[in-house]
Amino acid sequence: MSRLPARRLVAAVRGWRGFSVCKSCALRRFSIQPAQQKKIPNRYLGQPSPFTHPHLLKPGEVTPGLSQVEYGLRRHKLMALIQKEAHGWDGLDHTVILLSNPTYYMSNDIPYVFHQDTNFLYLCGFQEPDSILVLQSIPGKALPSHKSILFVPRRDPSRELWDGPRSGTDGAIALTGVDEAYTIEEFRHLVAKLKGESNIVWYDLTKPVHTELHSDYMQPLVEIKARNKNHIQGIRHLVQNLRLIKSPAEIERMKIAGRVTAEAFIETMFASKSPVDEAFLYAKDGELVLLDGGCESSCYVSDITRTWPINGRFSKPQAELYQAVLDIQKSCLSLCSPGMSLENIYSLMLSLIGQKLKELGILKNSITESHFFKAVRKYCPHHVGHYLGMDVHDTPDISRSLPLQPGMVITIEPGIYIPEDDVSAPERFRGVGVRIEDDVVITEDVPLILSADCPKEIYHIEQICGRSS
């Protein structure tokens, strides 16, 4: 898809023996927030901070709308999952290691816009390349108690002159709320301590996101740990399980992304009405425009598809096919509830598409059941949807057969596409394709449509495409 740039705890808790304990001490025991919030340095960091960008971030926020407490809670939940996974591995220390993305270059010294690895970003909010996040169990304390450490690029005035400011160790601690921070070169001292048999390392060795950091630091450690069964474990699947369920703060971010994208779609529909310069949009009078697009806003994305007529009016065959897809999409949306799965909804979508294709005369009523779904997939060769979040195709390792739960965000995007050379289809439909996609939050009640501001009824689309100003 195309991408468009977009512009609190109770006063006291009870200890495990029933004694009242200090809120700060109780939270500190689980590394949910720092014992004392550090002051943000009075300078530019490697990313926006509440000091330099108070219009974007409130005090205590790491990224817009997401606080140090939220990021700390994510790390706490990850260590709790490791505690369950590590059942029976008593007496061993656990160390989680996640690498940031590197800077990628389009040519020589011309970099692409940096985009952080989303698993790394999800756990700390740090947006600089060439960094490492470490979560370590604490000797003598049970998981999920842990210590969080960032290893970050060293401050370097000569490089910062060209590449922009770096946060440094002091900025990293103050901004993200991790327990400790060191320069990236110091990571080798930690690696040396992890070679013993009493340490289990949680690290994704099969697909390292930063090949240089992997070869410099992790490859030698991996080779040693691989000799001991179970002493190196993958971590990506556990992080993705956490990312699958969105917090209220995350959903608020995604609401913004949905609204921004809806506004962009409306303006694009209006601006694309014929006659239009082919440098802006290559489409002929009488054709449909199908746009699958979205934006990224404060680390979260949207993904919307709409189809509209370039001349502002659907022809009769276009309207028939469009309404068929819209009816199917609405039926699929009504199934977005706890207990269903994307696979369940996909199966229904195929059945509904097949029924509509029969009604339109594109499929024969006499088609056998054994050929039915193969024929339907010819006209809709993709799934009904996918998970959505920090990535467009979010949490890709999670099965679409998993029952939906409140807090999950998915897309619903049925489509029907009739090839121009399909002689088995009525001539009036040949060359016509329609897809309609919305972003959906699963709730205990009716689904929340994040893209609801983006029009999809025929009447509303024609009103927008036909307006004069």
Tab-separated table of C-alpha atoms in Angstrom:
chain	number	residue	atom	x	y	z
A	1	MET	CA	0.000	0.000	0.000
A	2	SER	CA	1.089	3.603	-0.465
A	3	ARG	CA	2.175	5.591	2.548
A	4	LEU	CA	1.338	9.208	3.292
A	5	PRO	CA	3.170	11.129	6.019
A	6	ALA	CA	0.897	12.404	8.746
A	7	ARG	CA	1.252	15.115	10.743
A	8	ARG	CA	-1.595	7.654	36.553
A	9	LEU	CA	-1.818	4.930	39.630
A	10	VAL	CA	-3.420	4.620	43.110
A	11	ALA	CA	-1.742	6.259	46.076
A	12	ALA	CA	-0.887	2.984	47.765
A	13	VAL	CA	-1.011	-0.717	47.032
A	14	ARG	CA	-0.960	-3.781	49.203
A	15	GLY	CA	2.180	-5.870	49.496
A	16	TRP	CA	2.033	-9.604	48.945
A	17	ARG	CA	1.732	-10.197	52.689
A	18	GLY	CA	-1.023	-7.602	52.994
A	19	PHE	CA	1.165	-4.749	54.243
A	20	SER	CA	0.728	-1.320	52.729
A	21	VAL	CA	3.738	-0.374	50.633
A	22	CYS	CA	4.904	2.717	48.809
A	23	LYS	CA	3.546	2.971	45.251
A	24	SER	CA	6.969	3.886	43.874
A	25	CYS	CA	8.678	0.940	45.588
A	26	ALA	CA	6.027	-1.512	44.461
A	27	LEU	CA	6.269	-0.380	40.860
A	28	ARG	CA	10.040	-0.317	40.992
A	29	ARG	CA	10.080	-3.956	42.071
A	30	PHE	CA	8.562	-4.859	38.708
A	31	SER	CA	10.443	-2.222	36.681
A	32	ILE	CA	7.197	-0.621	35.502
A	33	GLN	CA	8.540	2.879	36.003
A	34	PRO	CA	11.759	4.485	37.215
A	35	ALA	CA	12.112	5.079	40.948
A	36	GLN	CA	12.622	8.737	40.151
A	37	GLN	CA	11.939	10.350	36.816
A	38	LYS	CA	15.107	11.880	35.413
A	39	LYS	CA	15.050	15.396	34.041
A	40	ILE	CA	15.099	15.589	30.249
A	41	PRO	CA	18.369	17.275	29.110
A	42	ASN	CA	17.859	20.860	27.962
A	43	ARG	CA	18.941	20.083	24.402
A	44	TYR	CA	17.726	18.319	21.300
A	45	LEU	CA	17.792	14.532	21.531
A	46	GLY	CA	17.705	11.963	18.744
A	47	GLN	CA	13.896	12.204	18.724
A	48	PRO	CA	11.210	14.608	19.976
A	49	SER	CA	11.052	15.030	23.748
A	50	PRO	CA	8.658	16.858	26.100
A	51	PHE	CA	11.341	19.573	26.431
A	52	THR	CA	11.856	20.277	22.719
A	53	HIS	CA	8.365	19.348	21.461
A	54	PRO	CA	5.837	20.141	24.225
A	55	HIS	CA	3.140	20.463	21.536
A	56	LEU	CA	3.614	16.755	20.730
A	57	LEU	CA	4.568	15.130	24.035
A	58	LYS	CA	3.364	15.657	27.568
A	59	PRO	CA	5.764	15.282	30.504
A	60	GLY	CA	6.497	11.591	31.035
A	61	GLU	CA	5.659	10.576	27.469
A	62	VAL	CA	8.232	8.736	25.371
A	63	THR	CA	6.331	8.952	22.094
A	64	PRO	CA	3.129	10.949	21.523
A	65	GLY	CA	0.355	9.593	23.736
A	66	LEU	CA	2.467	6.769	25.219
A	67	SER	CA	4.074	7.220	28.626
A	68	GLN	CA	7.117	5.710	30.326
A	69	VAL	CA	4.672	3.752	32.482
A	70	GLU	CA	3.057	2.175	29.408
A	71	TYR	CA	6.402	1.147	27.935
A	72	GLY	CA	7.509	-0.179	31.303
A	73	LEU	CA	4.315	-2.206	31.599
A	74	ARG	CA	5.005	-3.777	28.205
A	75	ARG	CA	8.444	-4.887	29.370
A	76	HIS	CA	6.915	-6.235	32.565
A	77	LYS	CA	4.348	-8.246	30.574
A	78	LEU	CA	7.070	-9.641	28.331
A	79	MET	CA	9.062	-10.871	31.331
A	80	ALA	CA	5.874	-12.389	32.736
A	81	LEU	CA	5.458	-14.352	29.486
A	82	ILE	CA	9.066	-15.497	29.771
A	83	GLN	CA	8.328	-16.605	33.326
A	84	LYS	CA	5.595	-18.897	31.950
A	85	GLU	CA	7.760	-20.136	29.069
A	86	ALA	CA	10.663	-20.823	31.429
A	87	HIS	CA	8.633	-23.020	33.793
A	88	GLY	CA	10.926	-25.790	34.961
A	89	TRP	CA	14.130	-23.903	34.214
A	90	ASP	CA	14.762	-23.004	37.844
A	91	GLY	CA	18.056	-21.470	38.878
A	92	LEU	CA	18.785	-19.888	35.498
A	93	ASP	CA	19.149	-16.219	34.624
A	94	HIS	CA	17.254	-14.766	31.678
A	95	THR	CA	18.447	-12.025	29.331
A	96	VAL	CA	16.323	-10.582	26.510
A	97	ILE	CA	18.215	-8.862	23.688
A	98	LEU	CA	16.569	-6.834	20.922
A	99	LEU	CA	18.489	-4.949	18.242
A	100	SER	CA	17.365	-1.712	16.646
A	101	ASN	CA	17.318	-1.245	12.902
A	102	PRO	CA	20.408	0.165	11.190
A	103	THR	CA	20.371	3.169	8.889
A	104	TYR	CA	19.773	2.072	5.310
A	105	TYR	CA	21.286	3.988	2.413
A	106	MET	CA	19.877	4.558	-1.064
A	107	SER	CA	23.338	5.456	-2.388
A	108	ASN	CA	26.737	6.122	-0.855
A	109	ASP	CA	26.019	8.567	2.006
A	110	ILE	CA	22.384	9.358	1.166
A	111	PRO	CA	20.192	7.602	3.764
A	112	TYR	CA	16.593	6.530	3.517
A	113	VAL	CA	14.262	7.973	6.149
A	114	PHE	CA	14.998	5.943	9.286
A	115	HIS	CA	12.278	3.577	10.468
A	116	GLN	CA	12.804	1.762	13.754
A	117	ASP	CA	12.323	-1.983	14.176
A	118	THR	CA	8.827	-2.168	15.599
A	119	ASN	CA	9.492	-4.912	18.183
A	120	PHE	CA	12.370	-2.856	19.608
A	121	LEU	CA	10.275	0.318	19.419
A	122	TYR	CA	7.292	-1.341	21.119
A	123	LEU	CA	9.340	-2.142	24.233
A	124	CYS	CA	11.191	1.143	24.775
A	125	GLY	CA	10.101	3.876	22.323
A	126	PHE	CA	13.725	4.691	21.456
A	127	GLN	CA	13.981	5.833	17.842
A	128	GLU	CA	17.692	5.898	17.073
A	129	PRO	CA	19.555	3.349	14.938
A	130	ASP	CA	22.482	1.173	16.080
A	131	SER	CA	21.052	0.551	19.556
A	132	ILE	CA	20.341	-2.491	21.733
A	133	LEU	CA	17.678	-3.087	24.385
A	134	VAL	CA	18.452	-5.598	27.137
A	135	LEU	CA	16.051	-6.906	29.785
A	136	GLN	CA	17.754	-8.924	32.522
A	137	SER	CA	16.349	-10.984	35.335
A	138	ILE	CA	17.630	-9.924	38.755
A	139	PRO	CA	19.578	-12.533	40.761
A	140	GLY	CA	17.669	-13.524	43.874
A	141	LYS	CA	14.360	-12.143	42.569
A	142	ALA	CA	11.686	-14.000	40.670
A	143	LEU	CA	10.497	-12.967	37.253
A	144	PRO	CA	8.932	-10.710	36.098
A	145	SER	CA	11.318	-8.555	38.190
A	146	HIS	CA	14.009	-7.331	35.820
A	147	LYS	CA	16.402	-4.556	34.904
A	148	SER	CA	16.083	-2.664	31.602
A	149	ILE	CA	19.202	-1.394	29.847
A	150	LEU	CA	19.737	0.549	26.623
A	151	PHE	CA	23.017	0.578	24.707
A	152	VAL	CA	23.020	3.614	22.436
A	153	PRO	CA	25.315	5.498	20.038
A	154	ARG	CA	27.940	7.632	21.761
A	155	ARG	CA	27.545	11.422	21.567
A	156	ASP	CA	29.753	12.601	18.683
A	157	PRO	CA	29.654	16.317	17.748
A	158	SER	CA	31.353	15.722	14.388
A	159	ARG	CA	28.728	13.156	13.316
A	160	GLU	CA	25.831	15.024	14.919
A	161	LEU	CA	26.757	18.030	12.774
A	162	TRP	CA	25.703	16.018	9.711
A	163	ASP	CA	23.320	13.370	11.010
A	164	GLY	CA	21.460	15.321	13.661
A	165	PRO	CA	21.551	15.146	17.468
A	166	ARG	CA	21.937	11.925	19.450
A	167	SER	CA	20.273	11.293	22.778
A	168	GLY	CA	23.324	9.817	24.480
A	169	THR	CA	23.088	7.738	27.638
A	170	ASP	CA	21.638	10.524	29.791
A	171	GLY	CA	18.987	11.408	27.228
A	172	ALA	CA	18.058	7.754	26.693
A	173	ILE	CA	17.430	7.167	30.401
A	174	ALA	CA	15.532	10.406	30.950
A	175	LEU	CA	13.343	10.019	27.892
A	176	THR	CA	12.505	6.300	27.967
A	177	GLY	CA	12.612	5.543	31.701
A	178	VAL	CA	14.863	2.482	31.370
A	179	ASP	CA	16.956	1.643	34.421
A	180	GLU	CA	20.405	2.079	32.871
A	181	ALA	CA	22.039	3.180	29.611
A	182	TYR	CA	25.547	2.767	28.224
A	183	THR	CA	27.303	3.412	24.933
A	184	ILE	CA	27.009	0.688	22.325
A	185	GLU	CA	30.718	-0.180	22.626
A	186	GLU	CA	30.153	-1.245	26.220
A	187	PHE	CA	27.774	-4.006	25.155
A	188	ARG	CA	30.759	-6.341	24.712
A	189	HIS	CA	31.228	-6.408	28.497
A	190	LEU	CA	27.684	-7.747	28.934
A	191	VAL	CA	28.180	-10.325	26.174
A	192	ALA	CA	31.209	-11.723	28.039
A	193	LYS	CA	29.033	-12.308	31.119
A	194	LEU	CA	26.342	-14.145	29.153
A	195	LYS	CA	28.570	-16.995	27.962
A	196	GLY	CA	28.096	-19.039	31.135
A	197	GLU	CA	25.728	-22.002	31.266
A	198	SER	CA	23.505	-20.365	33.888
A	199	ASN	CA	22.256	-17.761	31.394
A	200	ILE	CA	19.383	-18.256	28.935
A	201	VAL	CA	19.463	-15.675	26.160
A	202	TRP	CA	16.210	-14.684	24.444
A	203	TYR	CA	17.231	-13.451	21.004
A	204	ASP	CA	16.076	-13.929	17.405
A	205	LEU	CA	19.150	-15.354	15.757
A	206	THR	CA	17.513	-16.555	12.520
A	207	LYS	CA	16.472	-13.084	11.327
A	208	PRO	CA	18.745	-10.480	12.942
A	209	VAL	CA	17.387	-7.014	12.203
A	210	HIS	CA	20.844	-5.395	12.395
A	211	THR	CA	23.400	-7.580	10.620
A	212	GLU	CA	26.429	-5.572	11.762
A	213	LEU	CA	25.511	-5.591	15.450
A	214	HIS	CA	24.669	-9.271	15.110
A	215	SER	CA	28.034	-10.189	13.573
A	216	ASP	CA	30.043	-7.928	15.903
A	217	TYR	CA	28.427	-8.943	19.185
A	218	MET	CA	25.777	-11.643	18.940
A	219	GLN	CA	27.175	-14.196	16.494
A	220	PRO	CA	30.068	-15.282	18.775
A	221	LEU	CA	27.651	-15.507	21.717
A	222	VAL	CA	25.091	-17.444	19.673
A	223	GLU	CA	27.711	-20.007	18.629
A	224	ILE	CA	28.604	-20.645	22.266
A	225	LYS	CA	25.000	-20.761	23.507
A	226	ALA	CA	23.902	-23.051	20.662
A	227	ARG	CA	25.988	-25.862	22.152
A	228	ASN	CA	23.681	-25.954	25.160
A	229	LYS	CA	20.120	-27.119	24.553
A	230	ASN	CA	17.481	-24.434	25.240
A	231	HIS	CA	20.083	-21.804	26.170
A	232	ILE	CA	19.049	-19.514	23.329
A	233	GLN	CA	15.361	-18.884	22.663
A	234	GLY	CA	13.480	-16.778	20.146
A	235	ILE	CA	11.694	-13.697	21.468
A	236	ARG	CA	9.791	-12.314	18.466
A	237	HIS	CA	6.720	-14.528	18.925
A	238	LEU	CA	6.291	-13.373	22.535
A	239	VAL	CA	6.551	-9.688	21.603
A	240	GLN	CA	4.035	-10.190	18.803
A	241	ASN	CA	1.599	-11.801	21.237
A	242	LEU	CA	1.767	-8.617	23.318
A	243	ARG	CA	1.451	-6.338	20.298
A	244	LEU	CA	-1.677	-8.172	19.161
A	245	ILE	CA	-3.814	-6.643	21.950
A	246	LYS	CA	-3.843	-2.847	21.810
A	247	SER	CA	-4.089	-0.666	24.910
A	248	PRO	CA	-6.540	2.265	25.072
A	249	ALA	CA	-3.626	4.638	24.381
A	250	GLU	CA	-2.647	2.672	21.276
A	251	ILE	CA	-6.216	2.717	19.990
A	252	GLU	CA	-6.299	6.494	20.428
A	253	ARG	CA	-3.180	6.731	18.236
A	254	MET	CA	-4.845	4.552	15.607
A	255	LYS	CA	-8.002	6.662	15.695
A	256	ILE	CA	-5.871	9.654	14.711
A	257	ALA	CA	-4.248	7.711	11.865
A	258	GLY	CA	-7.693	6.663	10.640
A	259	ARG	CA	-9.041	10.216	10.688
A	260	VAL	CA	-6.008	11.635	8.883
A	261	THR	CA	-6.241	8.990	6.171
A	262	ALA	CA	-9.985	9.529	5.742
A	263	GLU	CA	-9.380	13.245	5.196
A	264	ALA	CA	-6.687	12.462	2.621
A	265	PHE	CA	-8.983	10.049	0.763
A	266	ILE	CA	-11.792	12.609	0.593
A	267	GLU	CA	-9.458	15.248	-0.819
A	268	THR	CA	-8.035	12.733	-3.302
A	269	MET	CA	-11.514	11.717	-4.488
A	270	PHE	CA	-12.378	15.363	-5.049
A	271	ALA	CA	-9.089	16.224	-6.758
A	272	SER	CA	-9.146	13.183	-9.065
A	273	LYS	CA	-12.373	13.961	-10.896
A	274	SER	CA	-11.944	14.147	-14.659
A	275	PRO	CA	-10.454	15.833	-16.533
A	276	VAL	CA	-7.267	15.192	-14.578
A	277	ASP	CA	-3.627	15.453	-15.626
A	278	GLU	CA	-2.103	11.990	-16.100
A	279	ALA	CA	0.928	13.200	-14.112
A	280	PHE	CA	-1.452	13.281	-11.131
A	281	LEU	CA	-3.488	10.178	-11.933
A	282	TYR	CA	-3.442	7.987	-15.017
A	283	ALA	CA	-7.082	7.087	-15.561
A	284	LYS	CA	-9.500	7.468	-18.432
A	285	ASP	CA	-13.037	8.732	-18.371
A	286	GLY	CA	-15.381	5.929	-17.347
A	287	GLU	CA	-12.780	4.013	-15.346
A	288	LEU	CA	-12.661	3.319	-11.618
A	289	VAL	CA	-9.855	4.366	-9.284
A	290	LEU	CA	-8.869	1.863	-6.580
A	291	LEU	CA	-6.627	3.363	-3.895
A	292	ASP	CA	-5.165	1.240	-1.091
A	293	GLY	CA	-3.374	3.677	1.198
A	294	GLY	CA	-2.768	4.889	4.704
A	295	CYS	CA	-0.534	6.908	6.966
A	296	GLU	CA	1.782	6.424	9.903
A	297	SER	CA	1.086	8.701	12.844
A	298	SER	CA	3.042	8.498	16.113
A	299	CYS	CA	4.280	4.944	15.388
A	300	TYR	CA	0.837	3.555	14.432
A	301	VAL	CA	-0.634	3.054	10.968
A	302	SER	CA	-3.869	2.976	9.040
A	303	ASP	CA	-4.773	0.933	5.964
A	304	ILE	CA	-7.855	1.898	3.951
A	305	THR	CA	-9.090	1.035	0.457
A	306	ARG	CA	-11.743	2.855	-1.491
A	307	THR	CA	-12.922	2.588	-5.107
A	308	TRP	CA	-14.532	5.471	-6.982
A	309	PRO	CA	-15.362	6.566	-10.564
A	310	ILE	CA	-12.942	8.989	-12.178
A	311	ASN	CA	-15.814	10.888	-13.815
A	312	GLY	CA	-17.804	11.153	-10.583
A	313	ARG	CA	-20.612	8.743	-11.537
A	314	PHE	CA	-20.712	4.951	-11.327
A	315	SER	CA	-21.986	3.283	-14.491
A	316	LYS	CA	-24.760	0.726	-13.956
A	317	PRO	CA	-22.405	-2.306	-14.105
A	318	GLN	CA	-19.856	-0.540	-11.868
A	319	ALA	CA	-22.583	0.299	-9.349
A	320	GLU	CA	-23.867	-3.290	-9.374
A	321	LEU	CA	-20.427	-4.736	-8.655
A	322	TYR	CA	-19.608	-2.011	-6.131
A	323	GLN	CA	-22.829	-2.537	-4.164
A	324	ALA	CA	-22.214	-6.285	-4.154
A	325	VAL	CA	-18.769	-5.783	-2.570
A	326	LEU	CA	-20.155	-3.225	-0.105
A	327	ASP	CA	-22.896	-5.640	1.011
A	328	ILE	CA	-20.289	-8.373	1.503
A	329	GLN	CA	-18.037	-6.043	3.468
A	330	LYS	CA	-20.854	-4.998	5.794
A	331	SER	CA	-21.690	-8.656	6.455
A	332	CYS	CA	-18.030	-9.365	7.258
A	333	LEU	CA	-17.847	-6.336	9.566
A	334	SER	CA	-20.833	-7.632	11.521
A	335	LEU	CA	-18.815	-10.769	12.338
A	336	CYS	CA	-15.913	-8.864	13.903
A	337	SER	CA	-16.501	-9.967	17.475
A	338	PRO	CA	-14.703	-11.993	20.158
A	339	GLY	CA	-14.496	-15.696	19.378
A	340	MET	CA	-14.532	-15.319	15.599
A	341	SER	CA	-11.279	-15.410	13.647
A	342	LEU	CA	-10.005	-13.884	10.425
A	343	GLU	CA	-10.123	-17.370	8.914
A	344	ASN	CA	-13.804	-17.715	9.913
A	345	ILE	CA	-14.613	-14.359	8.315
A	346	TYR	CA	-12.584	-15.263	5.209
A	347	SER	CA	-14.624	-18.428	4.709
A	348	LEU	CA	-17.851	-16.442	4.948
A	349	MET	CA	-16.483	-13.817	2.547
A	350	LEU	CA	-15.772	-16.459	-0.095
A	351	SER	CA	-19.291	-17.878	0.267
A	352	LEU	CA	-20.854	-14.425	-0.015
A	353	ILE	CA	-18.728	-13.481	-3.026
A	354	GLY	CA	-19.728	-16.718	-4.726
A	355	GLN	CA	-23.410	-16.004	-4.122
A	356	LYS	CA	-23.081	-12.451	-5.481
A	357	LEU	CA	-21.172	-13.681	-8.532
A	358	LYS	CA	-24.041	-16.046	-9.270
A	359	GLU	CA	-26.602	-13.252	-8.875
A	360	LEU	CA	-24.608	-11.074	-11.300
A	361	GLY	CA	-24.322	-13.891	-13.830
A	362	ILE	CA	-20.553	-14.105	-13.524
A	363	LEU	CA	-20.683	-17.631	-12.087
A	364	LYS	CA	-23.142	-20.209	-13.320
A	365	ASN	CA	-25.715	-21.478	-10.827
A	366	SER	CA	-24.839	-25.005	-11.908
A	367	ILE	CA	-21.236	-24.797	-10.714
A	368	THR	CA	-20.330	-27.815	-8.576
A	369	GLU	CA	-19.343	-27.449	-4.945
A	370	SER	CA	-15.883	-28.881	-5.673
A	371	HIS	CA	-15.188	-26.075	-8.169
A	372	PHE	CA	-17.035	-23.306	-6.318
A	373	PHE	CA	-14.281	-21.938	-4.055
A	374	LYS	CA	-11.595	-22.278	-6.729
A	375	ALA	CA	-13.762	-20.192	-9.045
A	376	VAL	CA	-14.426	-17.597	-6.324
A	377	ARG	CA	-10.698	-17.254	-5.544
A	378	LYS	CA	-10.116	-16.435	-9.198
A	379	TYR	CA	-12.156	-13.269	-8.692
A	380	CYS	CA	-10.840	-12.512	-5.175
A	381	PRO	CA	-7.271	-13.831	-4.876
A	382	HIS	CA	-6.546	-12.346	-1.432
A	383	HIS	CA	-7.566	-12.864	2.182
A	384	VAL	CA	-10.335	-10.925	3.918
A	385	GLY	CA	-7.896	-9.042	6.133
A	386	HIS	CA	-4.870	-8.934	8.405
A	387	TYR	CA	-3.750	-7.625	11.786
A	388	LEU	CA	-2.946	-3.912	12.022
A	389	GLY	CA	-0.903	-1.840	14.456
A	390	MET	CA	2.628	-0.474	14.332
A	391	ASP	CA	3.048	-2.225	10.973
A	392	VAL	CA	0.574	-2.473	8.112
A	393	HIS	CA	0.762	-6.264	8.090
A	394	ASP	CA	1.230	-6.364	11.849
A	395	THR	CA	2.341	-9.369	13.931
A	396	PRO	CA	2.860	-11.553	10.815
A	397	ASP	CA	3.773	-14.663	12.828
A	398	ILE	CA	0.356	-14.771	14.520
A	399	SER	CA	-2.086	-17.199	12.909
A	400	ARG	CA	-5.254	-15.798	11.380
A	401	SER	CA	-7.047	-18.774	12.937
A	402	LEU	CA	-6.612	-17.265	16.403
A	403	PRO	CA	-9.950	-16.288	17.974
A	404	LEU	CA	-10.407	-12.524	18.004
A	405	GLN	CA	-10.195	-10.760	21.373
A	406	PRO	CA	-11.104	-7.249	22.522
A	407	GLY	CA	-8.236	-4.904	21.726
A	408	MET	CA	-7.204	-6.605	18.496
A	409	VAL	CA	-7.186	-4.408	15.382
A	410	ILE	CA	-7.803	-5.963	11.974
A	411	THR	CA	-8.668	-4.948	8.430
A	412	ILE	CA	-11.722	-6.157	6.520
A	413	GLU	CA	-11.184	-5.840	2.762
A	414	PRO	CA	-13.249	-7.996	0.383
A	415	GLY	CA	-12.882	-7.388	-3.323
A	416	ILE	CA	-14.100	-8.620	-6.675
A	417	TYR	CA	-11.965	-8.185	-9.804
A	418	ILE	CA	-13.179	-9.242	-13.261
A	419	PRO	CA	-10.312	-9.652	-15.764
A	420	GLU	CA	-10.696	-7.804	-19.069
A	421	ASP	CA	-10.173	-11.020	-21.022
A	422	ASP	CA	-12.614	-13.152	-18.983
A	423	VAL	CA	-14.969	-14.343	-21.727
A	424	SER	CA	-16.970	-16.360	-19.184
A	425	ALA	CA	-18.118	-13.143	-17.478
A	426	PRO	CA	-20.806	-10.834	-18.909
A	427	GLU	CA	-19.107	-8.246	-21.116
A	428	ARG	CA	-20.408	-5.290	-19.087
A	429	PHE	CA	-18.358	-6.387	-16.030
A	430	ARG	CA	-15.077	-7.123	-17.794
A	431	GLY	CA	-12.200	-4.973	-16.601
A	432	VAL	CA	-14.066	-3.781	-13.496
A	433	GLY	CA	-12.504	-4.257	-10.046
A	434	VAL	CA	-13.681	-3.129	-6.601
A	435	ARG	CA	-12.194	-3.416	-3.116
A	436	ILE	CA	-13.417	-1.750	0.080
A	437	GLU	CA	-11.241	-1.872	3.216
A	438	ASP	CA	-11.822	-0.610	6.753
A	439	ASP	CA	-9.781	-0.760	9.971
A	440	VAL	CA	-11.618	-2.414	12.856
A	441	VAL	CA	-11.078	-2.600	16.633
A	442	ILE	CA	-12.549	-5.702	18.266
A	443	THR	CA	-14.558	-4.803	21.384
A	444	GLU	CA	-16.848	-6.637	23.794
A	445	ASP	CA	-19.739	-4.975	21.969
A	446	VAL	CA	-20.070	-3.780	18.369
A	447	PRO	CA	-16.808	-3.333	16.428
A	448	LEU	CA	-15.214	0.120	16.369
A	449	ILE	CA	-14.503	1.237	12.786
A	450	LEU	CA	-11.397	3.438	12.834
A	451	SER	CA	-11.921	4.436	9.191
A	452	ALA	CA	-15.611	5.336	9.571
A	453	ASP	CA	-14.968	8.932	8.422
A	454	CYS	CA	-13.961	7.677	4.977
A	455	PRO	CA	-17.111	7.544	2.794
A	456	LYS	CA	-18.029	4.304	1.020
A	457	GLU	CA	-21.735	4.522	0.159
A	458	ILE	CA	-22.317	5.144	-3.563
A	459	TYR	CA	-24.339	8.304	-2.909
A	460	HIS	CA	-21.671	9.847	-0.655
A	461	ILE	CA	-18.838	9.024	-3.037
A	462	GLU	CA	-20.658	10.563	-5.976
A	463	GLN	CA	-21.436	13.662	-3.892
A	464	ILE	CA	-17.742	14.145	-3.107
A	465	CYS	CA	-16.528	13.410	-6.634
A	466	GLY	CA	-19.153	15.733	-8.080
A	467	ARG	CA	-18.693	18.763	-5.803
A	468	SER	CA	-17.398	21.913	-7.452
A	469	SER	CA	-15.284	23.266	-4.577
